[in-house]
mmCIF file of C-alpha atoms in Angstrom:
data_model
loop_
_atom_site.group_PDB
_atom_site.id
_atom_site.type_symbol
_atom_site.label_atom_id
_atom_site.label_comp_id
_atom_site.label_asym_id
_atom_site.label_seq_id
_atom_site.Cartn_x
_atom_site.Cartn_y
_atom_site.Cartn_z
ATOM 1 C CA MET A 136 -51.797 36.894 79.426
ATOM 2 C CA LYS A 137 -48.365 35.428 81.445
ATOM 3 C CA ARG A 138 -48.972 31.972 80.328
ATOM 4 C CA GLU A 139 -48.699 32.715 76.834
ATOM 5 C CA LYS A 140 -45.108 34.852 76.733
ATOM 6 C CA MET A 141 -44.426 32.570 78.502
ATOM 7 C CA GLY A 142 -45.336 30.157 76.192
ATOM 8 C CA GLY A 143 -44.064 32.024 73.414
ATOM 9 C CA LYS A 144 -40.730 32.194 75.139
ATOM 10 C CA GLY A 145 -40.407 28.216 75.399
ATOM 11 C CA LEU A 146 -41.148 27.733 71.888
ATOM 12 C CA GLY A 147 -38.626 30.440 70.594
ATOM 13 C CA GLY A 148 -36.230 29.067 72.155
ATOM 14 C CA GLU A 149 -36.715 25.379 70.828
ATOM 15 C CA VAL A 150 -36.253 27.036 67.854
ATOM 16 C CA MET A 151 -33.492 28.586 68.626
ATOM 17 C CA GLY A 152 -31.768 25.600 70.320
ATOM 18 C CA PHE A 153 -32.066 23.620 67.098
ATOM 19 C CA LEU A 154 -30.640 25.773 65.131
ATOM 20 C CA LEU A 155 -27.510 25.736 66.954
ATOM 21 C CA ALA A 156 -27.992 21.906 66.820
ATOM 22 C CA VAL A 157 -27.417 22.175 63.374
ATOM 23 C CA ALA A 158 -24.883 24.152 63.508
ATOM 24 C CA PHE A 159 -23.252 22.781 65.300
ATOM 25 C CA CYS A 160 -23.381 19.585 63.020
ATOM 26 C CA ILE A 161 -22.057 21.760 59.661
ATOM 27 C CA ILE A 162 -19.672 23.560 61.696
ATOM 28 C CA CYS A 163 -18.104 20.355 63.639
ATOM 29 C CA PRO A 164 -18.693 17.558 62.126
ATOM 30 C CA GLU A 165 -15.830 15.277 63.365
ATOM 31 C CA TYR A 166 -16.118 15.643 66.795
ATOM 32 C CA VAL A 167 -20.085 14.193 66.154
ATOM 33 C CA SER A 168 -18.116 11.118 64.314
ATOM 34 C CA SER A 169 -16.075 10.844 66.928
ATOM 35 C CA ALA A 170 -19.530 10.562 68.943
ATOM 36 C CA GLN A 171 -21.004 8.416 67.503
ATOM 37 C CA ARG A 172 -18.233 6.292 67.573
ATOM 38 C CA GLU A 173 -17.955 5.499 70.446
ATOM 39 C CA LEU A 174 -21.609 5.502 71.241
ATOM 40 C CA GLY A 175 -21.195 2.280 68.663
ATOM 41 C CA LYS A 176 -17.687 0.496 70.463
ATOM 42 C CA GLY A 177 -20.122 -1.701 72.796
ATOM 43 C CA THR A 178 -22.443 -2.444 69.544
ATOM 44 C CA PRO A 179 -21.466 -5.795 68.457
ATOM 45 C CA THR A 180 -21.101 -6.141 64.371
ATOM 46 C CA ASN A 181 -21.347 -9.083 61.104
ATOM 47 C CA ALA A 182 -17.860 -8.590 61.007
ATOM 48 C CA SER A 183 -16.872 -10.219 64.069
ATOM 49 C CA ALA A 184 -18.718 -13.314 63.581
ATOM 50 C CA THR A 185 -16.521 -13.791 60.239
ATOM 51 C CA VAL A 186 -13.091 -13.911 62.200
ATOM 52 C CA ALA A 187 -11.475 -17.217 61.290
ATOM 53 C CA PRO A 188 -9.165 -19.466 63.935
ATOM 54 C CA ALA A 189 -6.071 -18.866 65.116
ATOM 55 C CA GLY A 190 -4.548 -21.360 63.252
ATOM 56 C CA SER A 191 -7.538 -22.339 60.698
ATOM 57 C CA VAL A 192 -6.335 -22.982 56.893
ATOM 58 C CA ASP A 193 -8.309 -20.150 54.417
ATOM 59 C CA ASN A 194 -10.553 -21.502 51.492
ATOM 60 C CA ALA A 195 -11.398 -18.664 50.170
ATOM 61 C CA ILE A 196 -11.094 -18.436 45.860
ATOM 62 C CA ARG A 197 -8.787 -14.962 45.579
ATOM 63 C CA PRO A 198 -8.886 -13.281 42.402
ATOM 64 C CA GLY A 199 -6.632 -14.480 39.803
ATOM 65 C CA ALA A 200 -6.661 -18.207 41.950
ATOM 66 C CA ALA A 201 -8.328 -21.090 39.853
ATOM 67 C CA PRO A 202 -10.446 -23.639 42.260
ATOM 68 C CA ALA A 203 -7.873 -27.084 43.203
ATOM 69 C CA ASP A 204 -10.644 -29.094 41.633
ATOM 70 C CA ALA A 205 -11.014 -26.999 38.442
ATOM 71 C CA PRO A 206 -10.961 -28.722 34.629
ATOM 72 C CA ARG A 207 -7.779 -28.834 32.624
ATOM 73 C CA PRO A 208 -8.026 -28.188 29.119
ATOM 74 C CA THR A 209 -7.456 -31.267 27.405
ATOM 75 C CA PRO A 210 -4.672 -31.661 24.689
ATOM 76 C CA ARG A 211 -6.235 -32.330 21.354
ATOM 77 C CA THR A 212 -4.947 -36.497 19.994
ATOM 78 C CA GLY A 213 -5.740 -35.830 16.614
ATOM 79 C CA PRO A 214 -4.667 -33.897 13.716
ATOM 80 C CA TYR A 215 -5.914 -30.352 12.688
ATOM 81 C CA PHE A 216 -5.069 -27.156 10.943
ATOM 82 C CA ASP A 217 -3.558 -24.673 12.010
ATOM 83 C CA LEU A 218 -5.370 -21.467 10.484
ATOM 84 C CA VAL A 219 -2.862 -18.841 11.769
ATOM 85 C CA ALA A 220 -0.103 -20.482 9.232
ATOM 86 C CA SER A 221 -2.593 -21.676 6.686
ATOM 87 C CA LYS A 222 -4.383 -18.132 4.711
ATOM 88 C CA ASN A 223 -5.544 -16.939 1.754
ATOM 89 C CA VAL A 224 -3.474 -15.453 -0.921
ATOM 90 C CA THR A 225 -2.936 -12.793 -2.985
ATOM 91 C CA ALA A 226 -0.074 -13.760 -6.125
ATOM 92 C CA LEU A 227 1.008 -11.672 -8.574
ATOM 93 C CA LEU A 228 0.149 -12.306 -12.345
ATOM 94 C CA GLY A 229 2.468 -15.200 -13.119
ATOM 95 C CA LYS A 230 4.698 -15.047 -10.181
ATOM 96 C CA THR A 231 4.869 -18.154 -8.657
ATOM 97 C CA ALA A 232 2.055 -18.546 -6.299
ATOM 98 C CA TYR A 233 2.633 -20.982 -2.649
ATOM 99 C CA LEU A 234 -0.627 -22.365 -1.269
ATOM 100 C CA ASN A 235 0.628 -23.307 2.709
ATOM 101 C CA CYS A 236 -2.413 -25.364 4.450
ATOM 102 C CA ARG A 237 0.131 -26.677 7.915
ATOM 103 C CA VAL A 238 -1.618 -29.687 9.650
ATOM 104 C CA LYS A 239 -0.991 -30.400 13.394
ATOM 105 C CA ASN A 240 -0.202 -33.770 15.732
ATOM 106 C CA LEU A 241 -0.859 -35.620 12.075
ATOM 107 C CA GLY A 242 2.459 -37.805 13.623
ATOM 108 C CA ASN A 243 3.550 -41.071 11.869
ATOM 109 C CA LYS A 244 -0.287 -41.144 10.621
ATOM 110 C CA THR A 245 0.788 -40.032 7.406
ATOM 111 C CA LEU A 246 0.850 -43.661 6.613
ATOM 112 C CA ASN A 247 -2.755 -44.065 7.403
ATOM 113 C CA MET A 248 -3.577 -40.353 6.380
ATOM 114 C CA GLN A 249 -2.966 -38.159 3.402
ATOM 115 C CA VAL A 250 -3.455 -34.177 2.744
ATOM 116 C CA SER A 251 -4.569 -33.338 -0.613
ATOM 117 C CA TRP A 252 -4.984 -30.399 -2.292
ATOM 118 C CA VAL A 253 -8.210 -30.606 -4.463
ATOM 119 C CA ARG A 254 -9.009 -27.347 -7.090
ATOM 120 C CA HIS A 255 -12.932 -26.125 -6.379
ATOM 121 C CA ARG A 256 -13.572 -25.086 -9.966
ATOM 122 C CA ASP A 257 -13.665 -27.851 -11.449
ATOM 123 C CA ILE A 258 -13.394 -29.942 -8.655
ATOM 124 C CA HIS A 259 -10.299 -31.623 -9.811
ATOM 125 C CA LEU A 260 -7.863 -33.138 -7.465
ATOM 126 C CA LEU A 261 -4.237 -31.614 -7.794
ATOM 127 C CA THR A 262 -2.101 -33.509 -5.012
ATOM 128 C CA VAL A 263 -2.257 -36.561 -2.894
ATOM 129 C CA GLY A 264 0.694 -36.067 0.058
ATOM 130 C CA ARG A 265 3.969 -35.551 -1.691
ATOM 131 C CA TYR A 266 2.380 -36.857 -6.109
ATOM 132 C CA THR A 267 0.828 -34.395 -7.931
ATOM 133 C CA TYR A 268 -1.886 -35.819 -9.726
ATOM 134 C CA THR A 269 -2.624 -33.796 -12.487
ATOM 135 C CA SER A 270 -1.137 -33.194 -16.096
ATOM 136 C CA ASP A 271 -1.133 -28.977 -16.128
ATOM 137 C CA GLN A 272 2.835 -28.801 -14.517
ATOM 138 C CA ARG A 273 2.450 -26.108 -13.438
ATOM 139 C CA PHE A 274 1.874 -27.803 -10.269
ATOM 140 C CA ARG A 275 3.897 -29.770 -7.878
ATOM 141 C CA ALA A 276 3.000 -30.755 -4.602
ATOM 142 C CA ILE A 277 5.996 -29.583 -1.790
ATOM 143 C CA HIS A 278 6.117 -31.294 1.662
ATOM 144 C CA LEU A 279 9.542 -31.986 3.172
ATOM 145 C CA PRO A 280 10.369 -34.475 6.501
ATOM 146 C CA HIS A 281 9.415 -34.179 9.769
ATOM 147 C CA SER A 282 7.804 -31.154 7.808
ATOM 148 C CA GLU A 283 3.428 -29.840 9.064
ATOM 149 C CA ASP A 284 3.167 -28.229 5.865
ATOM 150 C CA TRP A 285 2.250 -29.774 2.682
ATOM 151 C CA THR A 286 2.522 -25.982 0.011
ATOM 152 C CA LEU A 287 1.007 -26.144 -3.097
ATOM 153 C CA GLN A 288 3.305 -24.505 -5.529
ATOM 154 C CA ILE A 289 1.670 -22.791 -8.636
ATOM 155 C CA LYS A 290 3.326 -21.279 -11.547
ATOM 156 C CA TYR A 291 2.809 -18.269 -14.503
ATOM 157 C CA PRO A 292 -0.289 -18.448 -12.116
ATOM 158 C CA GLN A 293 -3.317 -16.533 -14.514
ATOM 159 C CA HIS A 294 -6.521 -15.211 -13.747
ATOM 160 C CA ARG A 295 -8.626 -18.292 -14.243
ATOM 161 C CA ASP A 296 -6.668 -19.965 -11.705
ATOM 162 C CA SER A 297 -8.719 -17.402 -9.121
ATOM 163 C CA GLY A 298 -10.798 -19.378 -6.932
ATOM 164 C CA ILE A 299 -11.435 -22.180 -4.224
ATOM 165 C CA TYR A 300 -8.617 -24.755 -3.464
ATOM 166 C CA GLU A 301 -9.416 -27.385 -0.730
ATOM 167 C CA CYS A 302 -6.710 -28.880 1.817
ATOM 168 C CA GLN A 303 -7.680 -32.393 2.850
ATOM 169 C CA ILE A 304 -6.944 -34.384 4.775
ATOM 170 C CA SER A 305 -8.206 -38.271 4.707
ATOM 171 C CA SER A 306 -9.243 -38.611 8.391
ATOM 172 C CA THR A 307 -12.831 -40.421 9.000
ATOM 173 C CA PRO A 308 -15.070 -38.665 8.122
ATOM 174 C CA HIS A 309 -12.018 -36.670 6.702
ATOM 175 C CA MET A 310 -11.198 -33.133 7.520
ATOM 176 C CA SER A 311 -10.231 -29.290 5.448
ATOM 177 C CA HIS A 312 -9.264 -26.559 5.141
ATOM 178 C CA PHE A 313 -10.101 -23.734 2.148
ATOM 179 C CA ILE A 314 -7.428 -21.510 1.090
ATOM 180 C CA HIS A 315 -9.131 -18.447 -1.657
ATOM 181 C CA LEU A 316 -6.254 -17.827 -3.980
ATOM 182 C CA ASN A 317 -6.520 -14.355 -6.284
ATOM 183 C CA VAL A 318 -3.898 -13.897 -8.805
ATOM 184 C CA VAL A 319 -3.810 -9.839 -9.188
ATOM 185 C CA GLU A 320 -2.798 -7.568 -12.017
ATOM 186 C CA PRO A 321 -1.114 -4.023 -11.034
ATOM 187 C CA THR A 322 -2.445 -1.612 -12.820
ATOM 188 C CA THR A 323 0.021 1.791 -13.370
ATOM 189 C CA GLU A 324 -1.973 5.221 -13.517
ATOM 190 C CA ILE A 325 -0.433 8.765 -13.837
ATOM 191 C CA ILE A 326 -2.840 11.474 -11.885
ATOM 192 C CA GLY A 327 -3.733 14.115 -14.800
ATOM 193 C CA GLY A 328 -3.582 12.292 -18.161
ATOM 194 C CA PRO A 329 -2.838 11.490 -20.643
ATOM 195 C CA ASP A 330 -2.302 15.306 -21.357
ATOM 196 C CA LEU A 331 -0.305 18.208 -18.983
ATOM 197 C CA TYR A 332 0.688 21.910 -19.479
ATOM 198 C CA ILE A 333 3.390 23.438 -17.697
ATOM 199 C CA ASP A 334 3.747 27.005 -17.175
ATOM 200 C CA ARG A 335 7.593 28.287 -18.518
ATOM 201 C CA GLY A 336 9.555 28.710 -15.568
ATOM 202 C CA SER A 337 7.014 26.146 -13.260
ATOM 203 C CA THR A 338 8.327 22.469 -11.575
ATOM 204 C CA ILE A 339 6.636 19.846 -13.981
ATOM 205 C CA ASN A 340 5.520 17.747 -11.219
ATOM 206 C CA LEU A 341 4.705 13.651 -12.539
ATOM 207 C CA THR A 342 3.029 11.288 -10.019
ATOM 208 C CA CYS A 343 2.956 7.752 -11.135
ATOM 209 C CA VAL A 344 1.018 5.598 -9.268
ATOM 210 C CA VAL A 345 1.586 1.678 -8.714
ATOM 211 C CA LEU A 346 -1.999 -0.012 -7.715
ATOM 212 C CA TYR A 347 -2.892 -3.579 -6.833
ATOM 213 C CA SER A 348 0.217 -5.011 -6.527
ATOM 214 C CA PRO A 349 0.512 -7.715 -3.584
ATOM 215 C CA GLU A 350 4.082 -6.585 -3.644
ATOM 216 C CA PRO A 351 6.356 -2.916 -4.106
ATOM 217 C CA PRO A 352 7.555 -2.812 -7.326
ATOM 218 C CA ALA A 353 12.007 -2.988 -7.011
ATOM 219 C CA TYR A 354 12.235 -0.316 -9.640
ATOM 220 C CA ILE A 355 10.731 2.344 -11.568
ATOM 221 C CA PHE A 356 12.317 3.868 -13.869
ATOM 222 C CA TRP A 357 10.848 7.076 -16.532
ATOM 223 C CA ASN A 358 11.921 7.774 -19.666
ATOM 224 C CA HIS A 359 11.154 11.038 -21.779
ATOM 225 C CA ASN A 360 10.633 10.549 -25.386
ATOM 226 C CA ASP A 361 11.927 6.938 -25.118
ATOM 227 C CA ALA A 362 15.053 8.078 -23.474
ATOM 228 C CA ILE A 363 16.094 6.710 -20.145
ATOM 229 C CA ILE A 364 15.772 10.262 -18.125
ATOM 230 C CA SER A 365 19.375 10.958 -16.241
ATOM 231 C CA TYR A 366 19.321 12.368 -13.001
ATOM 232 C CA ASP A 367 22.609 13.721 -13.029
ATOM 233 C CA SER A 368 22.473 14.793 -16.527
ATOM 234 C CA PRO A 369 23.927 18.305 -16.784
ATOM 235 C CA ARG A 370 20.728 19.504 -17.367
ATOM 236 C CA GLY A 371 20.175 19.757 -13.494
ATOM 237 C CA GLY A 372 17.184 20.023 -11.231
ATOM 238 C CA VAL A 373 15.698 16.741 -11.926
ATOM 239 C CA SER A 374 14.875 14.938 -9.482
ATOM 240 C CA VAL A 375 12.543 11.121 -8.274
ATOM 241 C CA VAL A 376 11.180 10.308 -4.790
ATOM 242 C CA THR A 377 9.440 6.851 -4.679
ATOM 243 C CA GLU A 378 7.088 5.717 -1.606
ATOM 244 C CA LYS A 379 7.003 2.372 -1.561
ATOM 245 C CA GLY A 380 3.568 0.343 0.014
ATOM 246 C CA GLU A 381 0.233 -1.351 -0.812
ATOM 247 C CA THR A 382 0.035 1.773 -3.023
ATOM 248 C CA THR A 383 3.873 2.426 -4.442
ATOM 249 C CA THR A 384 3.918 6.507 -5.334
ATOM 250 C CA SER A 385 6.883 8.284 -8.085
ATOM 251 C CA PHE A 386 7.486 11.234 -8.177
ATOM 252 C CA LEU A 387 8.940 13.294 -10.775
ATOM 253 C CA LEU A 388 10.018 16.707 -10.217
ATOM 254 C CA ILE A 389 11.980 18.827 -13.162
ATOM 255 C CA GLN A 390 12.618 22.316 -11.937
ATOM 256 C CA GLN A 391 12.402 25.726 -14.260
ATOM 257 C CA ALA A 392 10.278 24.427 -17.049
ATOM 258 C CA ARG A 393 11.536 24.878 -20.540
ATOM 259 C CA PRO A 394 10.295 24.235 -23.565
ATOM 260 C CA SER A 395 13.012 21.191 -24.507
ATOM 261 C CA ASP A 396 11.435 19.142 -21.696
ATOM 262 C CA SER A 397 8.380 19.592 -23.402
ATOM 263 C CA GLY A 398 7.383 15.371 -25.197
ATOM 264 C CA THR A 399 5.838 12.762 -23.650
ATOM 265 C CA TYR A 400 7.047 11.034 -20.388
ATOM 266 C CA GLN A 401 7.034 7.140 -19.604
ATOM 267 C CA CYS A 402 6.568 5.689 -15.906
ATOM 268 C CA ASN A 403 8.604 1.985 -15.930
ATOM 269 C CA PRO A 404 7.181 -0.062 -12.730
ATOM 270 C CA SER A 405 9.307 -3.736 -12.711
ATOM 271 C CA ASN A 406 5.669 -5.647 -12.392
ATOM 272 C CA ALA A 407 3.330 -3.333 -13.830
ATOM 273 C CA GLN A 408 2.107 -2.476 -17.414
ATOM 274 C CA SER A 409 4.413 1.341 -18.341
ATOM 275 C CA LYS A 410 2.533 4.854 -18.478
ATOM 276 C CA SER A 411 2.855 7.936 -20.595
ATOM 277 C CA VAL A 412 1.935 11.156 -20.475
ATOM 278 C CA VAL A 413 1.964 14.014 -23.107
ATOM 279 C CA VAL A 414 4.051 17.201 -21.443
ATOM 280 C CA HIS A 415 2.937 20.719 -22.829
ATOM 281 C CA VAL A 416 5.447 23.428 -21.595
ATOM 282 C CA LEU A 417 3.801 27.126 -22.691
ATOM 283 C CA ASN A 418 6.075 29.936 -23.429
ATOM 284 C CA ALA A 419 4.366 33.101 -20.986
ATOM 285 C CA ASN A 420 1.404 35.104 -22.423
ATOM 286 C CA SER A 421 1.010 33.143 -25.381
ATOM 287 C CA ILE A 422 -0.735 30.265 -24.443
ATOM 288 C CA PHE A 423 -4.041 30.093 -25.674
ATOM 289 C CA PRO A 424 -7.113 32.556 -27.369
ATOM 290 C CA LEU A 425 -9.034 35.585 -25.218
ATOM 291 C CA SER A 426 -11.938 33.302 -26.175
ATOM 292 C CA GLY A 427 -11.315 31.190 -22.418
ATOM 293 C CA GLU A 428 -9.967 28.242 -24.474
ATOM 294 C CA TYR A 429 -7.581 26.946 -21.305
ATOM 295 C CA PRO A 430 -6.731 23.397 -21.392
ATOM 296 C CA ALA A 431 -8.689 21.045 -19.140
ATOM 297 C CA ALA A 432 -5.143 19.911 -16.617
ATOM 298 C CA MET A 433 -2.475 23.014 -15.979
ATOM 299 C CA GLN A 434 0.346 23.540 -13.576
ATOM 300 C CA ARG A 435 1.694 26.573 -12.498
ATOM 301 C CA GLY A 436 4.183 25.613 -9.527
ATOM 302 C CA GLY A 437 4.170 22.253 -9.943
ATOM 303 C CA GLN A 438 0.533 22.811 -8.653
ATOM 304 C CA ALA A 439 -2.532 22.072 -11.273
ATOM 305 C CA PHE A 440 -5.092 23.895 -11.462
ATOM 306 C CA ALA A 441 -8.424 24.709 -13.315
ATOM 307 C CA PRO A 442 -8.981 29.034 -14.889
ATOM 308 C CA THR A 443 -11.463 30.945 -14.643
ATOM 309 C CA SER A 444 -13.304 31.588 -17.880
ATOM 310 C CA PRO A 445 -14.783 35.928 -18.679
ATOM 311 C CA THR A 446 -18.460 34.622 -18.114
ATOM 312 C CA HIS A 447 -17.552 33.841 -14.436
ATOM 313 C CA CYS A 448 -15.882 36.689 -13.294
ATOM 314 C CA LEU A 449 -18.592 38.633 -15.034
ATOM 315 C CA VAL A 450 -21.118 36.663 -12.645
ATOM 316 C CA LEU A 451 -18.734 37.357 -9.745
ATOM 317 C CA ALA A 452 -18.946 41.371 -10.397
ATOM 318 C CA ALA A 453 -22.191 42.014 -10.279
ATOM 319 C CA SER A 454 -23.207 40.086 -7.529
ATOM 320 C CA LEU A 455 -20.225 42.405 -5.710
ATOM 321 C CA PHE A 456 -22.126 45.500 -7.951
ATOM 322 C CA ILE A 457 -25.895 44.702 -6.090
ATOM 323 C CA THR A 458 -24.073 44.071 -2.895
ATOM 324 C CA LEU A 459 -22.130 47.129 -2.366
ATOM 325 C CA SER A 460 -25.426 49.002 -3.495
#
């Protein structure tokens, strides 16, 4: 019996000692780490074997440094196209277009090499060097001495002129760069047209949008019944706000609408066809019959809205009654 008690006591002591050791490691990790470092001082490490001797040359390749024997890029010796300066072109219908082709490293080789323009639609040779080889007088070659730019000028471009044009160097073999010409015609739209119905006393807000224009129009003016609108007229309350960009928008604002403001309004951009809208200013409480026939486009307070018919009101009332019951 004595031996069993002593054995149990010894086992309990071992467990208690283990728990104390674990607790010590958790509470005092700094002491354990320092003890491990002290034990490891006398142990050689692999790092000591990599220490370079004094006075030796460091041949390691540092980040960002190129090796001494790295190949250097060789400059181009022959002609090539500068693609940044030779881009596709979007031209306005009827306005002169310029297709540019920049050739690098041509140098004095113009005696042996020529830069030509070819229209792909009919494989028609248009220009060679500074000379024009087409009977169409709208085309012309432009090249200044000591310049790298070879430009094809097209006067009064039409929709049929759209397509691919080839800038060609007469090398062996010949080199080509293709440029696409897109001839566009801007269009004009007035939002909410062709008829707008305005409550008397509201603000008339006409919005004119110019689309598909390679450049913003130089100006936009508005007409009312074929007369140019004056923004400083005695009537007052008339203003225009124009926002230019890829899509140009012009807002005509007329405050406190009155019956005399009714009529035809026309938006006239400088680079596109005009567009018209008919405005009807209505007296209060005398708009339309009780049948619920309202115009599709109507403004109140300067905002367009779609009126609700009596049928919609009855359906809404029935739904509300069923919900409450």
